[in-house]
mmCIF file of C-alpha atoms in Angstrom:
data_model
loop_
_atom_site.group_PDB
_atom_site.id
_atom_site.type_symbol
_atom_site.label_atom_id
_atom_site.label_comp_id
_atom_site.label_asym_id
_atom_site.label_seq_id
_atom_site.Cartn_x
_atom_site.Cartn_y
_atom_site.Cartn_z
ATOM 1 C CA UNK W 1 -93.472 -130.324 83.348
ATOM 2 C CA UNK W 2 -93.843 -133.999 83.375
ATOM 3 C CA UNK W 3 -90.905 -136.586 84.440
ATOM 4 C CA UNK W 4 -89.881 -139.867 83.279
ATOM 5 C CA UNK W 5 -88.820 -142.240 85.442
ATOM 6 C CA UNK W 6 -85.659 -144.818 84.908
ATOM 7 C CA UNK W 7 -83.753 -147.528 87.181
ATOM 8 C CA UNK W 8 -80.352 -145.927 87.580
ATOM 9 C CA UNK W 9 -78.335 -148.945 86.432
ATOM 10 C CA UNK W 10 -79.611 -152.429 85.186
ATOM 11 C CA UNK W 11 -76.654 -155.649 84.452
ATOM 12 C CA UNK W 12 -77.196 -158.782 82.513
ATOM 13 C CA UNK W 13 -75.648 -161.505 81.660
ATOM 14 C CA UNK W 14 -73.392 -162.286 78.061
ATOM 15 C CA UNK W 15 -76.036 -163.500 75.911
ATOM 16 C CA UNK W 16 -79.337 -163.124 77.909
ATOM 17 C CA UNK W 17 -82.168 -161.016 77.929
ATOM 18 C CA UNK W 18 -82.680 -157.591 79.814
ATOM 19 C CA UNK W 19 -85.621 -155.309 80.332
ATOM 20 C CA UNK W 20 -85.081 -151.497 81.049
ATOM 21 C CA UNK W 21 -88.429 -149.441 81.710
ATOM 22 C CA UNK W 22 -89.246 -145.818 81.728
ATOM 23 C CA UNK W 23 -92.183 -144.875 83.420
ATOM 24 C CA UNK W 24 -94.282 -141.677 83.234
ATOM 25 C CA UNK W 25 -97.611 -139.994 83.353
ATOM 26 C CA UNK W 26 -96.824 -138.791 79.419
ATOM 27 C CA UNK W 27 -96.448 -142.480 78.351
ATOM 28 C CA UNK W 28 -100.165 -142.988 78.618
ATOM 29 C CA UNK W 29 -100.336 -141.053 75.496
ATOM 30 C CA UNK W 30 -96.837 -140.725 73.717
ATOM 31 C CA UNK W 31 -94.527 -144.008 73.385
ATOM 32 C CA UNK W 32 -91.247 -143.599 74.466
ATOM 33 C CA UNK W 33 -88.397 -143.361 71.958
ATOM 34 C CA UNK W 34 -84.662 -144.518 73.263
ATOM 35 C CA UNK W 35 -81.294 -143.857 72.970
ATOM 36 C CA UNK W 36 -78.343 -145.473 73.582
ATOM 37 C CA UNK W 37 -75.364 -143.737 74.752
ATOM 38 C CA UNK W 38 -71.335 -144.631 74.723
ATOM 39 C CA UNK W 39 -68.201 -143.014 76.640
ATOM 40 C CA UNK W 40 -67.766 -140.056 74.964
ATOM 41 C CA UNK W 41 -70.377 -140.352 71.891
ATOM 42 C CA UNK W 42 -73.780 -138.735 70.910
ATOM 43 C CA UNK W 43 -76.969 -140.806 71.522
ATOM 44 C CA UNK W 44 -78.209 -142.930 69.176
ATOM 45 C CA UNK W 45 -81.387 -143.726 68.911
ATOM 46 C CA UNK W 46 -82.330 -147.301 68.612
ATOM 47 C CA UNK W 47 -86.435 -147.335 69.342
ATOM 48 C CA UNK W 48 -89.410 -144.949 68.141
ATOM 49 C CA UNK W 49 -92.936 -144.884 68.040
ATOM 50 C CA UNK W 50 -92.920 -148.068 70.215
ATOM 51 C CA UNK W 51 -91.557 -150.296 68.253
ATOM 52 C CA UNK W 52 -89.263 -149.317 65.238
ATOM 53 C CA UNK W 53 -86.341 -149.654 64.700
ATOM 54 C CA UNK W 54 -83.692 -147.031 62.418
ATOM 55 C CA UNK W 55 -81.918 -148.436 59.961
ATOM 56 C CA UNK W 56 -79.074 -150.072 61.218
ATOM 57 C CA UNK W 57 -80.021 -151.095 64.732
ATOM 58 C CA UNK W 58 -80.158 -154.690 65.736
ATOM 59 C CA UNK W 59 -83.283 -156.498 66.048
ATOM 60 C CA UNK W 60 -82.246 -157.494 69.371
ATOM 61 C CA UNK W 61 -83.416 -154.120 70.132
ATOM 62 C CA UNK W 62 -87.059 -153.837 70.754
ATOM 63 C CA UNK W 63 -90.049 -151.765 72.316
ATOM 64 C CA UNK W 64 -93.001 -152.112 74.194
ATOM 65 C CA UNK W 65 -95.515 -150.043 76.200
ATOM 66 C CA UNK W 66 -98.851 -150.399 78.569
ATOM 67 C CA UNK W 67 -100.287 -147.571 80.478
ATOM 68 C CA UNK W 68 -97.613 -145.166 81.935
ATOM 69 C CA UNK W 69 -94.430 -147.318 81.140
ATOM 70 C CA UNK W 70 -92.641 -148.085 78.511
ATOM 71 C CA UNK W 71 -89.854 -150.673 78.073
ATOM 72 C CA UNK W 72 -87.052 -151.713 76.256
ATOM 73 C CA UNK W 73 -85.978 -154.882 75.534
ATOM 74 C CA UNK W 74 -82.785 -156.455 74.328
ATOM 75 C CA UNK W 75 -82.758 -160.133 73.459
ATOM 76 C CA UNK W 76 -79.223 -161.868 73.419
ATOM 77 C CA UNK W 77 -77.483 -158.872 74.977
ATOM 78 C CA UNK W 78 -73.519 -158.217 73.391
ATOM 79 C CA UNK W 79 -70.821 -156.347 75.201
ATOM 80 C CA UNK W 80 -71.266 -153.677 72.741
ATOM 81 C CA UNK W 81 -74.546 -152.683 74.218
ATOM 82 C CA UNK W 82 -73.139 -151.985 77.460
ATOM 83 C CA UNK W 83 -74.025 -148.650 77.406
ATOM 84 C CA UNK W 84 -76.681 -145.723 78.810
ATOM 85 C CA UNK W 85 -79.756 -145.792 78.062
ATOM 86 C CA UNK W 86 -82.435 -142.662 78.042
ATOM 87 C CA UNK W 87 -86.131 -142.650 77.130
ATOM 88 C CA UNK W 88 -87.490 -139.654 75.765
ATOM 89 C CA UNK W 89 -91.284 -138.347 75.126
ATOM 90 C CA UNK W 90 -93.213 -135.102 74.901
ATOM 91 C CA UNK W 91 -94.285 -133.593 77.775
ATOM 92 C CA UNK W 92 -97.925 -133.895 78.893
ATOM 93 C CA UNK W 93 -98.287 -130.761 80.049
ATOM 94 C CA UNK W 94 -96.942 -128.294 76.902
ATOM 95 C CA UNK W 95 -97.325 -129.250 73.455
ATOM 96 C CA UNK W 96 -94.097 -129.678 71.455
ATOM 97 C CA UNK W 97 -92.255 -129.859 74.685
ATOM 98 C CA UNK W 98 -89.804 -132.431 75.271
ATOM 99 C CA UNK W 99 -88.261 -134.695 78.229
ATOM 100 C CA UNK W 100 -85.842 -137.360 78.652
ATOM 101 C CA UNK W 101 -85.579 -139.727 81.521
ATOM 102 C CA UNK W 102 -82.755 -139.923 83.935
ATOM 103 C CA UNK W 103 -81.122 -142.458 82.279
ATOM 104 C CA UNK W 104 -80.306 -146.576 82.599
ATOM 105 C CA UNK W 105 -76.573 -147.709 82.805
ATOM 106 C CA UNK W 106 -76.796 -151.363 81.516
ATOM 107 C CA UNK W 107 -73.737 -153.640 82.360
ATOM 108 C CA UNK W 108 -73.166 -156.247 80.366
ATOM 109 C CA UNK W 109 -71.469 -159.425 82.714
ATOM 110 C CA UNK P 1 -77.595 -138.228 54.358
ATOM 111 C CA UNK P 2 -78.887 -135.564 56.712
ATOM 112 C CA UNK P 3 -75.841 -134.300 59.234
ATOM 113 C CA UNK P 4 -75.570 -131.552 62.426
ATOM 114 C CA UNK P 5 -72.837 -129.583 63.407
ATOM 115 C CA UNK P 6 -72.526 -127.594 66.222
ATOM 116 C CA UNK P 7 -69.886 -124.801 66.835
ATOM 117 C CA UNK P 8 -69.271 -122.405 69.134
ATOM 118 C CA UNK P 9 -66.875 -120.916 71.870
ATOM 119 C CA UNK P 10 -65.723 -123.846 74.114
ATOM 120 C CA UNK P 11 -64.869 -121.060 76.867
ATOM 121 C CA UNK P 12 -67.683 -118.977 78.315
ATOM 122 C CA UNK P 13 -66.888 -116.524 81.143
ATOM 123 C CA UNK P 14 -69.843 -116.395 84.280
ATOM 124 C CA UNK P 15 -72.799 -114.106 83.752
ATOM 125 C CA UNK P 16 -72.000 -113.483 79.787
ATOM 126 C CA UNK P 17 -74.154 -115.372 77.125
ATOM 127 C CA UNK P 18 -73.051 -118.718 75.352
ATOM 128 C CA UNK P 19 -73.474 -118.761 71.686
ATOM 129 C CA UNK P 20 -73.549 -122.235 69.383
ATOM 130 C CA UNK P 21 -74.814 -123.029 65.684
ATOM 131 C CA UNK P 22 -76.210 -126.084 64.365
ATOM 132 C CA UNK P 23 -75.055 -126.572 60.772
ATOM 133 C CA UNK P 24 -77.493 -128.552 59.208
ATOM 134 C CA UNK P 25 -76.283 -130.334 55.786
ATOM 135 C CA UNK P 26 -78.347 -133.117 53.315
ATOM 136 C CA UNK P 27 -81.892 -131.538 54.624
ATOM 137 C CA UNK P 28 -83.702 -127.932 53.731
ATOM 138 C CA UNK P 29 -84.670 -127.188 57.356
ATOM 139 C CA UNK P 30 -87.633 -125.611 55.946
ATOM 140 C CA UNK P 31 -88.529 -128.516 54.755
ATOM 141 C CA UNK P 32 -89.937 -129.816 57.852
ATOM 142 C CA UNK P 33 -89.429 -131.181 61.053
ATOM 143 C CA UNK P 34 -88.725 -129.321 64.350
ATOM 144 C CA UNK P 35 -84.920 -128.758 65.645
ATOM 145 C CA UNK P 36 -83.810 -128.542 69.125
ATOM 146 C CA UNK P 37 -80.787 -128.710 71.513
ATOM 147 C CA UNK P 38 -79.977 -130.758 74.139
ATOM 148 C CA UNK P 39 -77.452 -130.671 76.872
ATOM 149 C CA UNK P 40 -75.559 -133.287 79.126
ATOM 150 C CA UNK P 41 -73.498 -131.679 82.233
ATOM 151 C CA UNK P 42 -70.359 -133.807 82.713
ATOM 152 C CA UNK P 43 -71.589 -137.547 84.501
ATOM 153 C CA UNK P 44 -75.229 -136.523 84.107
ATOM 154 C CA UNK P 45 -78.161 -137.252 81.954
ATOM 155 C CA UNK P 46 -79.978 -135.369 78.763
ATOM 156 C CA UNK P 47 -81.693 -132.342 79.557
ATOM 157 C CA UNK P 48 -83.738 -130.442 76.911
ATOM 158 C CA UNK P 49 -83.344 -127.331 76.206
ATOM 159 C CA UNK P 50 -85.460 -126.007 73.973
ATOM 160 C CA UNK P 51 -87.051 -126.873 69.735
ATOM 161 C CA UNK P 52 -88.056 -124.582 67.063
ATOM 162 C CA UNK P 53 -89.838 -124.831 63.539
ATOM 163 C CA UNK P 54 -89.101 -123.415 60.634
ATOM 164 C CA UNK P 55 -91.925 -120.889 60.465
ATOM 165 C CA UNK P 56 -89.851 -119.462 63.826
ATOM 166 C CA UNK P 57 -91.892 -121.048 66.433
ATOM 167 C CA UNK P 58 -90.110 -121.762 69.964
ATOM 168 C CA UNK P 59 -90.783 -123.986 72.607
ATOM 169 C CA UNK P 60 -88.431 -123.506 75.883
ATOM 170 C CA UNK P 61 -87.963 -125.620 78.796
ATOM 171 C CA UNK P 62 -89.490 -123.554 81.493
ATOM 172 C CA UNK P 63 -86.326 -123.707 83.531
ATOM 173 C CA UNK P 64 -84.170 -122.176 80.901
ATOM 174 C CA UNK P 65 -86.741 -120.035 79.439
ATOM 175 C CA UNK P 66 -86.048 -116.692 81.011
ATOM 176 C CA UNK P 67 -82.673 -117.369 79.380
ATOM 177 C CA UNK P 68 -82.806 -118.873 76.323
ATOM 178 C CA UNK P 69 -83.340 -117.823 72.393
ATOM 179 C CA UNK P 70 -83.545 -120.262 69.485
ATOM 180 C CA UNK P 71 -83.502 -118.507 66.353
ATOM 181 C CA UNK P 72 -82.542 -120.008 62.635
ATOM 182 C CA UNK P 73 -81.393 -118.721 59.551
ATOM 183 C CA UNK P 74 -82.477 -120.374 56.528
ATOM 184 C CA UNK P 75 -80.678 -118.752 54.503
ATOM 185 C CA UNK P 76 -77.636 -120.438 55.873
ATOM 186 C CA UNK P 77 -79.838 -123.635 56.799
ATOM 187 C CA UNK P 78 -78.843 -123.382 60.572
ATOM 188 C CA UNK P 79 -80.086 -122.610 63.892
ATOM 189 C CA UNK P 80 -78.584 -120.948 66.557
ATOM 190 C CA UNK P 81 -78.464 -121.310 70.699
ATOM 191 C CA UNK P 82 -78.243 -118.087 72.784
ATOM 192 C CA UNK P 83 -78.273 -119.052 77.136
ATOM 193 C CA UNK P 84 -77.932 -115.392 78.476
ATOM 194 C CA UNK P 85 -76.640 -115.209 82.106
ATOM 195 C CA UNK P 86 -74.434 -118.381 82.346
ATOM 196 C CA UNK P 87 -72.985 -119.711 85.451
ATOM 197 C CA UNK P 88 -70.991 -122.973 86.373
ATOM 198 C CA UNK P 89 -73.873 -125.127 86.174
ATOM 199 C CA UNK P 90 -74.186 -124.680 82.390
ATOM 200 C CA UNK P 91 -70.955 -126.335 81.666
ATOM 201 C CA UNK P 92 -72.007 -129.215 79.609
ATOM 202 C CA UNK P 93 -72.148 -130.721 76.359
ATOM 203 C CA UNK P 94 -74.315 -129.583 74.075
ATOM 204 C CA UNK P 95 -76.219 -131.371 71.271
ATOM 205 C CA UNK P 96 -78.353 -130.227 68.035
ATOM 206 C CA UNK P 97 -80.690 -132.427 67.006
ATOM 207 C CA UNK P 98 -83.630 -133.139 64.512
ATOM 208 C CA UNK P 99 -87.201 -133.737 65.834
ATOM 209 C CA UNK P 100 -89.848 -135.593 64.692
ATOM 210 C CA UNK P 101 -92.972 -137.295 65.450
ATOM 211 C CA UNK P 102 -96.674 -136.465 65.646
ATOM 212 C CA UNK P 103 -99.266 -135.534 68.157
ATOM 213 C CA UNK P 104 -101.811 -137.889 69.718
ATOM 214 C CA UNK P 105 -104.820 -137.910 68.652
ATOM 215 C CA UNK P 106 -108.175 -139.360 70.589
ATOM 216 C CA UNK P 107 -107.155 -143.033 71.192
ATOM 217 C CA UNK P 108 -104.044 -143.328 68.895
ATOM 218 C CA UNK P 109 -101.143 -142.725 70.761
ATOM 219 C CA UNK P 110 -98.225 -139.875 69.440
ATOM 220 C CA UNK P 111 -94.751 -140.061 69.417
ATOM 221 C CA UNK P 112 -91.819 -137.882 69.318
ATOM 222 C CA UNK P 113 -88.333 -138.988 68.770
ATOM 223 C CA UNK P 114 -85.326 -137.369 67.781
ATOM 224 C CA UNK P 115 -83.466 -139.471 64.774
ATOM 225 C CA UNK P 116 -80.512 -137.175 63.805
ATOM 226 C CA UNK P 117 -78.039 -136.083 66.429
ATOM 227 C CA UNK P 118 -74.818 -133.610 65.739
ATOM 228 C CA UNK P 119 -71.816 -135.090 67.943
ATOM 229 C CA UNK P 120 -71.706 -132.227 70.699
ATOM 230 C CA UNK P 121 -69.901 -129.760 71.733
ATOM 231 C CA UNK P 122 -68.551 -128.929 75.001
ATOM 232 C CA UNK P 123 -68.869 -125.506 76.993
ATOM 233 C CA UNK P 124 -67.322 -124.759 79.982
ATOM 234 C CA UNK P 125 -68.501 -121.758 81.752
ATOM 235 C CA UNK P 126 -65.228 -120.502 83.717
ATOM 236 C CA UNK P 127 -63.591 -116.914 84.596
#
């Protein structure tokens, strides 16, 4: 199976802008989708198809890809978005197989 | 509004098989779309377990295939989670969740995302 690739924790600054990438072999062909993740909650997810965003999610919150990473981007970071993060995709090698990355823990200074 | 519950035994003694549900309310699972379940060991990231369709096609993650079963009931719009052979290291929380998305296709890229999530519920595997 295919992996996805994540920085393991990622901190930004009250009000500024922070990147968090994904990278993977998979990405070439699928976008990522994300999903943000609180203390003791479900993920959310906040990015699909590249760039859209569910109803509800701030635009703040967007997506980008080129070649085998994807990235998410938060403009004007809050302290509620401190949080984990996880990309997600289908797996290259099996169709209608699934993987997530390892996950970004964004601080929020 | 479309909403996942799981349920299940929070307690699972080693080597005997964990069993969960995923309630599915506001959505006709045979209506479309492909549901799955996800786990998260405690302090560690998602892991995918496995996704089925409707018309009772599976798709495992190889390294829980030898011990997984996804199976639903429509007639009870739910699916179910059977891990045979459990040990310590399947303590975790586990999610249901609805998939969607579509396949790539020459130069246009695919996507798959999963939009609805149920809140989890936690197994621990323990004599």
């Amino acid at each position: 199976s295919s992996e996805l690739t994540q920085d393991p924790a990622v901190s930004v600054a009250l009000g500024q802008t922070v990147r968090i990438t994904c990278q993977g072999d998979s990405l070439r062909s699928y976008y990522a989708s994300w999903y943000q993740q609180k203390p003791g909650q479900a993920p959310v997810l906040v990015i699909y198809a590249k760039n859209n965003r569910p109803s509800g999610i701030p635009d703040r919150f967007s997506g980008s890809s080129s070649g085998n990473t994807a990235s998410l981007t938060i403009t004007g970071a809050q302290a509620e978005d401190e949080a984990d993060y996880y990309c997600n995709s289908r797996d290259s090698s099996a169709n209608h197989h699934v993987v997530f990355g390892g996950g970004t823990k964004l601080t929020v200074l | 509004q479309v909403q996942l519950q799981e349920s299940g035994p929070g307690l699972v003694k080693p080597s005997e098989t964990l069993s969960l549900t995923c309630a599915v309310s506001g959505y006709s699972i045979t209506s479309g779309y492909y549901w799955g379940w996800i786990r998260q060991p405690p302090g560690k990231g998602l892991e995918w377990i496995g996704s089925l369709y409707h018309s009772g096609s599976t798709y495992y993650n190889p390294s829980l295939k030898s011990r997984v079963t996804i199976s639903v009931d429509t007639s009870k719009n739910q699916f179910s989670l059977r891990l045979s052979s459990v040990t310590a290291a399947d303590t975790a929380v586990y999610y249901c969740a609805r998939r969607a998305g579509i396949a790539a296709a020459g130069s246009t890229m695919g996507y798959y995302y999963m939009d609805v999530w149920g809140k989890g519920t936690t197994v621990t595997v323990s004599s």
